[in-house]
GROMACS .gro file of C-alpha atoms in nm:
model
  246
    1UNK     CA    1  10.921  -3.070  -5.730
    2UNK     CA    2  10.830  -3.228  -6.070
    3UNK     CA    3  11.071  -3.337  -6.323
    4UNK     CA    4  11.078  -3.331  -6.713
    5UNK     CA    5  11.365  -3.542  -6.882
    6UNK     CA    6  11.484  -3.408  -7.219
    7UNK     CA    7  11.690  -3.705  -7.379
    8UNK     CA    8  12.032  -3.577  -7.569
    9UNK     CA    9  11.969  -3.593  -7.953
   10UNK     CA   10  12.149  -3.961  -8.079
   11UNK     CA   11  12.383  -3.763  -8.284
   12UNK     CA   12  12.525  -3.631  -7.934
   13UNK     CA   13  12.520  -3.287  -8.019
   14UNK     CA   14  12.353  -3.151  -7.696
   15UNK     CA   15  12.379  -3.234  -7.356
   16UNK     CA   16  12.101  -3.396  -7.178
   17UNK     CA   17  11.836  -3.171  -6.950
   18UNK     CA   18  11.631  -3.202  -6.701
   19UNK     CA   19  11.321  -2.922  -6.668
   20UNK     CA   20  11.193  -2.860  -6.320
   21UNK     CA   21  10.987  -2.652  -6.098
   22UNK     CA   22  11.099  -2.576  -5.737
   23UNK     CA   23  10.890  -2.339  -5.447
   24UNK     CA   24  11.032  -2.071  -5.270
   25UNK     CA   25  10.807  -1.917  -5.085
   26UNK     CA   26  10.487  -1.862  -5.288
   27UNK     CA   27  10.620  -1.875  -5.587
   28UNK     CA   28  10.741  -2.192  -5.838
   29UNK     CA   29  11.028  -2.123  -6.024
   30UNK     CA   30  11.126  -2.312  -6.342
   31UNK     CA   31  11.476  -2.453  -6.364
   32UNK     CA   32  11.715  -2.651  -6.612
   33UNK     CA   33  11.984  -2.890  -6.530
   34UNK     CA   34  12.190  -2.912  -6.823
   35UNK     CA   35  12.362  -3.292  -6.794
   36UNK     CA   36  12.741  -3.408  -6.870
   37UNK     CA   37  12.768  -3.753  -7.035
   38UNK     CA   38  13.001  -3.884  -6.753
   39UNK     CA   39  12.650  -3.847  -6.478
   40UNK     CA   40  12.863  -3.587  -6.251
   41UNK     CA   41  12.604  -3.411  -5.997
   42UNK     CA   42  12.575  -3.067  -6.142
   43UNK     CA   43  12.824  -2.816  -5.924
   44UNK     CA   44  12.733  -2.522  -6.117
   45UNK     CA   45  12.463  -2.286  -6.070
   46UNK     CA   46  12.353  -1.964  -6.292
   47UNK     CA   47  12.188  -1.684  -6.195
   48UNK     CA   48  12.048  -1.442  -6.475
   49UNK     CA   49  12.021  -1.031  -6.497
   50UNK     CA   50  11.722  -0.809  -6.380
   51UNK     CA   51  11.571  -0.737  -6.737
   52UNK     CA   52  11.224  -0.852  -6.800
   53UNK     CA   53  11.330  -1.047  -7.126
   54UNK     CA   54  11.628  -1.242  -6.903
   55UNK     CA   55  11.574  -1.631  -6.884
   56UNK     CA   56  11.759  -1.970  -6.791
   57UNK     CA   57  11.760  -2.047  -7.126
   58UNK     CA   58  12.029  -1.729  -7.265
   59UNK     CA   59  12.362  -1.892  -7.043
   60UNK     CA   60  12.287  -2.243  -7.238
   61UNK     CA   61  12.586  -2.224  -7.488
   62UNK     CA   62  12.845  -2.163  -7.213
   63UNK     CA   63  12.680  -2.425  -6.990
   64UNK     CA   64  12.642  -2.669  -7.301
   65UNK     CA   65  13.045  -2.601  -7.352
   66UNK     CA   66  13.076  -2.691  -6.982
   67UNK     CA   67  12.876  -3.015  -6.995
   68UNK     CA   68  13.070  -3.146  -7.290
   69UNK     CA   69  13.374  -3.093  -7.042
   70UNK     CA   70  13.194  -3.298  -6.777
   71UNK     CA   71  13.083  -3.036  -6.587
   72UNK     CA   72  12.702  -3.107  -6.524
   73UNK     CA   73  12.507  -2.724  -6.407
   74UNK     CA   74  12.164  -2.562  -6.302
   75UNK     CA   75  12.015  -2.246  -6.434
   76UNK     CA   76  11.709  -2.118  -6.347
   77UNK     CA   77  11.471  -1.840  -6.320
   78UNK     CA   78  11.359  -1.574  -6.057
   79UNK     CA   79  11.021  -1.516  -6.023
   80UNK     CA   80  10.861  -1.266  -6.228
   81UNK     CA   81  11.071  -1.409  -6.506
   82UNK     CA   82  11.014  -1.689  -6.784
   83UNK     CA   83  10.871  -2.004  -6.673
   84UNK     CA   84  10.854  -1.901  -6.309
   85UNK     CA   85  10.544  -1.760  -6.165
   86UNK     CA   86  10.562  -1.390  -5.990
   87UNK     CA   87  10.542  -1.030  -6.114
   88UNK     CA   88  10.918  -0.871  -6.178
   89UNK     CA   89  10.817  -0.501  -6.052
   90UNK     CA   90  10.692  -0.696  -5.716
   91UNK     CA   91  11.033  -0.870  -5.657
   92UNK     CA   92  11.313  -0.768  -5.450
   93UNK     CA   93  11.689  -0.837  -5.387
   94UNK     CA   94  11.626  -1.025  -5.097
   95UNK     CA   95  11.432  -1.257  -5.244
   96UNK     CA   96  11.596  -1.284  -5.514
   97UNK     CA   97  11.864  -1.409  -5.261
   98UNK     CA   98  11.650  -1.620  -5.106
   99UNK     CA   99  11.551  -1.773  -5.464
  100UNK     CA  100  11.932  -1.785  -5.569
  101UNK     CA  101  12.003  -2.001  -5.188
  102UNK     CA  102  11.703  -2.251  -5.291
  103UNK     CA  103  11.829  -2.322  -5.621
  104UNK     CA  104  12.155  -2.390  -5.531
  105UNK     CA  105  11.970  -2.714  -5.319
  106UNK     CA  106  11.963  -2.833  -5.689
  107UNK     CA  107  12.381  -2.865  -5.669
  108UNK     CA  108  12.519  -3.163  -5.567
  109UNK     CA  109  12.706  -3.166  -5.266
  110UNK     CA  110  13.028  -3.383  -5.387
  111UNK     CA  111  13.228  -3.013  -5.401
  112UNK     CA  112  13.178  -2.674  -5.306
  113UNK     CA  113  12.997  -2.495  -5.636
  114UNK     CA  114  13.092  -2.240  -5.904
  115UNK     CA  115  12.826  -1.993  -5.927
  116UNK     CA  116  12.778  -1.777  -6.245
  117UNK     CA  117  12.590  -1.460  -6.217
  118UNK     CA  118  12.530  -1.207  -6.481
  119UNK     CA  119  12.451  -0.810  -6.406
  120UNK     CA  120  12.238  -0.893  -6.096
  121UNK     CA  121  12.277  -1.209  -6.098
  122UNK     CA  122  12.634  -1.160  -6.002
  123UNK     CA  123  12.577  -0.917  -5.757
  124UNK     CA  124  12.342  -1.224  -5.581
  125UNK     CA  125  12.640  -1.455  -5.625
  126UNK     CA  126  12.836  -1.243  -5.494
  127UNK     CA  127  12.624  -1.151  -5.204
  128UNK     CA  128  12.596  -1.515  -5.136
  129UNK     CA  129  12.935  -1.645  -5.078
  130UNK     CA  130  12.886  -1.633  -4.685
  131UNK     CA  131  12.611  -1.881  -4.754
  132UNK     CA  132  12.748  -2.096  -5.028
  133UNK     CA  133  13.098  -2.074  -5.012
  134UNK     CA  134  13.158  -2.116  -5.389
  135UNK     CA  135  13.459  -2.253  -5.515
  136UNK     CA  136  13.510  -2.023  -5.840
  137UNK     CA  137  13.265  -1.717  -5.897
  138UNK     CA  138  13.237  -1.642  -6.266
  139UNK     CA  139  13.084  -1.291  -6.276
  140UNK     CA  140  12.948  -1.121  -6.671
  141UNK     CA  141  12.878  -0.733  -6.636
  142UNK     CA  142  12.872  -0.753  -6.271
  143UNK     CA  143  12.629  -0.522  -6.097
  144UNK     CA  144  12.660  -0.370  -5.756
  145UNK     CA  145  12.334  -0.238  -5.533
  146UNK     CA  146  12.366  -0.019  -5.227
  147UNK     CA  147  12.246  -0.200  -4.910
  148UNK     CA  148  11.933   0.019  -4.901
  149UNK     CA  149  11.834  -0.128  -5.247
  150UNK     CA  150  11.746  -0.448  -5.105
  151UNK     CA  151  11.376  -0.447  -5.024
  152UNK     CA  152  11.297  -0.193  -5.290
  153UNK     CA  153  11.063  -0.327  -5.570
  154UNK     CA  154  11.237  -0.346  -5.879
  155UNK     CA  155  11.161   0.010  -6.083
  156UNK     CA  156  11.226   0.246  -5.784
  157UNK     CA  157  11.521   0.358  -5.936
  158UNK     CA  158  11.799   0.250  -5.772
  159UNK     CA  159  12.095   0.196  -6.027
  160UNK     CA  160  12.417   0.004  -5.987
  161UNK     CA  161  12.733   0.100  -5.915
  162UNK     CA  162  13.059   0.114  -5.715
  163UNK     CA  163  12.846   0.167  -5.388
  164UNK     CA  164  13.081   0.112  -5.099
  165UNK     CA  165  12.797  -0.071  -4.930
  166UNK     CA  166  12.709  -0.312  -5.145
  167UNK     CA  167  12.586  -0.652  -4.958
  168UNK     CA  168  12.740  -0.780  -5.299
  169UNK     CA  169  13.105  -0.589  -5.184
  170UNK     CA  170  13.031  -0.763  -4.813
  171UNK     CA  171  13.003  -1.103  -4.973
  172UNK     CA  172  13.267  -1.103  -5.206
  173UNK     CA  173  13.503  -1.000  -4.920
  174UNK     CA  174  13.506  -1.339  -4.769
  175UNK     CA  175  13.569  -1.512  -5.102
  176UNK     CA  176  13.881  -1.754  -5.128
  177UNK     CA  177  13.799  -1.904  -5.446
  178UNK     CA  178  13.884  -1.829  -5.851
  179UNK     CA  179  13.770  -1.517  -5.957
  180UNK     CA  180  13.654  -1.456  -6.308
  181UNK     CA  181  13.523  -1.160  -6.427
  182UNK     CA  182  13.399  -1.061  -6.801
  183UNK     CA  183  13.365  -0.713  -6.884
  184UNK     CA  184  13.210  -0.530  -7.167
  185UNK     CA  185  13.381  -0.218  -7.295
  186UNK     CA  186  13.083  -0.025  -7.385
  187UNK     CA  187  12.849  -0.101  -7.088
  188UNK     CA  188  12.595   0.133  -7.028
  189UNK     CA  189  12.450  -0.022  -6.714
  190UNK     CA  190  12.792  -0.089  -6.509
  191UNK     CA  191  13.100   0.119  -6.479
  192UNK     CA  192  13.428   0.027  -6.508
  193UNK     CA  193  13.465   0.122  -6.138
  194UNK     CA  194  13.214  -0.083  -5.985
  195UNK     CA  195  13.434  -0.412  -6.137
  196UNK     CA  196  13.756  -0.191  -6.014
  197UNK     CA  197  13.508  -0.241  -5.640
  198UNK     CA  198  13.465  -0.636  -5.710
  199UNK     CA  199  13.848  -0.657  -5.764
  200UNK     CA  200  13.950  -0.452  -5.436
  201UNK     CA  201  13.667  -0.606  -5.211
  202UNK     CA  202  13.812  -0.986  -5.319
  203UNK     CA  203  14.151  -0.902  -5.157
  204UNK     CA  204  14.127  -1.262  -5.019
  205UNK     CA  205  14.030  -1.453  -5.399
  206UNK     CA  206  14.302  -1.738  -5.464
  207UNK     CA  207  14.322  -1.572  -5.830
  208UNK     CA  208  14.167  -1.319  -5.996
  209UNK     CA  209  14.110  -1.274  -6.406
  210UNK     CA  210  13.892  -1.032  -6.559
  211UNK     CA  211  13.871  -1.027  -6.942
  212UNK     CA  212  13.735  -0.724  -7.122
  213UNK     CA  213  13.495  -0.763  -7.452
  214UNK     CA  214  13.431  -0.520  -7.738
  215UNK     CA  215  13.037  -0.491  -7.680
  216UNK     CA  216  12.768  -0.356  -7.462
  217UNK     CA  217  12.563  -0.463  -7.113
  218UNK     CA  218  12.352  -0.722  -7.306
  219UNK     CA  219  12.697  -0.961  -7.340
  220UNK     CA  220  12.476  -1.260  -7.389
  221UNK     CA  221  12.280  -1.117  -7.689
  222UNK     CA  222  12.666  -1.035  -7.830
  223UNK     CA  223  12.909  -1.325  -7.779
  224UNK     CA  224  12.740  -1.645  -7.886
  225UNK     CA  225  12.834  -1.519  -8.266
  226UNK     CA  226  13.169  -1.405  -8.200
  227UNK     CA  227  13.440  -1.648  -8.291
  228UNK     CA  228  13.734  -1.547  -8.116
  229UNK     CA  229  13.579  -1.377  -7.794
  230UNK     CA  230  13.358  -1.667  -7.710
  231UNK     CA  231  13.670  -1.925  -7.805
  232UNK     CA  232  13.819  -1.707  -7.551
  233UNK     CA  233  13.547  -1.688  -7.264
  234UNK     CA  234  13.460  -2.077  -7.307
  235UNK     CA  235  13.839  -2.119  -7.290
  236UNK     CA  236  13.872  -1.922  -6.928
  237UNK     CA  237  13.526  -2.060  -6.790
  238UNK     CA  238  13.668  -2.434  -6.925
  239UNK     CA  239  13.976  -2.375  -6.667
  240UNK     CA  240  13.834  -2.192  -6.366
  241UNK     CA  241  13.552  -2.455  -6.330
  242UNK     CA  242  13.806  -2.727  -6.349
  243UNK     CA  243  14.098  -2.575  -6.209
  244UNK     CA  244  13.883  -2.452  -5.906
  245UNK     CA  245  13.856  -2.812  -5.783
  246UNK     CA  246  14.149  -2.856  -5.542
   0.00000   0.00000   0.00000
């Protein structure tokens, strides 16, 4: 594993990083640990959508919001994407898993985690509570793939949706954290329905919250310039990160 320190600017307007690359398997993945002032172990972990354009770097002013509150995290990227080596049309959703179980090694181990997923990425979370028993799941535009998806190469066609199968459905179930989902009104990758099948599988969540934005599937392209909805998100992600810890 190498190790790149980024020093906080002295005016103290961003958090302090750390760049590294991690293996899994053949492939090196590139991942940033985004640091709180206070030193806390990072007990957050993100895990970014399927497109080709997705990177580490596109969660950075929610986990920035969360580092100023002392909350130190780790976002990374799957190969095939950004810094990380891989082709995207070769990957899978089980190694994706895999990937998503090896960067969580990055957590510290003070607490159980929060894990952030967006589109796939939550469906991964999801998938992996048996594994990583998360303490809060914060889920954006959360995906769901039928069981058969997972060793399909990406770009065979399989879509998301309220599959009944889902390993992300299966996961979920076990949950007995925080649940917090964002939603976008006009998303034209997820249905309404397949967040109506996160909400029914998580009978056993301690709490459940899902707020519903005015935009479409590519939330993270939308919110960082909207006043009130982001107030609102950071807000919500502020409390179920801390709240969580019990």
């Amino acid at each position: 594993m190498s190790v790149t320190h980024e020093p906080a600017p002295a005016d103290g307007t961003a958090p302090a990083t750390e760049d590294t690359f991690f293996d899994v398997g053949e492939h090196r993945l590139a991942a940033t640990t985004v640091r709180a002032a206070n030193g806390a172990a990072p007990d957050v972990a993100h895990l970014h959508g399927l497109g080709p354009t997705a990177t580490r770097h596109i969660i950075r002013y929610l986990l920035d919001d969360l580092a100023e509150h002392g909350h130190s995290s780790v976002t990374f990227e799957f190969s095939g994407n950004g810094d990380s080596t891989g082709v995207m049309k070769e990957a899978t959703l089980r190694r994706r898993k895999q990937e998503s179980l090896a960067a969580a090694k990055l957590l510290g181990g003070e607490r159980r985690p929060v894990l952030i997923g967006t589109s796939m990425g939550a469906h991964l979370a999801s998938w992996s509570v048996p594994q990583l028993k998360p303490r809060a799941l914060v889920l954006f535009c959360p995906a769901a793939y039928p069981a058969d998806a997972a060793d399909q190469a990406f770009g065979e066609g399989t879509r998301p949706g309220n599959h009944a199968d889902s390993p992300a459905f299966a996961g979920i179930s076990e949950f007995d954290g925080d649940l917090l989902i964002i939603g976008a009104r006009k998303d034209q990758v997820v249905s309404a329905d397949t967040i109506d099948g996160y909400l029914e599988h998580a009978a056993k969540a301690r709490s459940q919250r899902v707020i519903w934005l005015d935009c479409d599937h590519f939330i993270h392209r939308w919110l960082p310039d909207q006043g009130a909805a982001k107030a609102e998100v950071l807000d919500a992600m502020r409390s179920v990160v801390t709240d969580s810890i019990r």
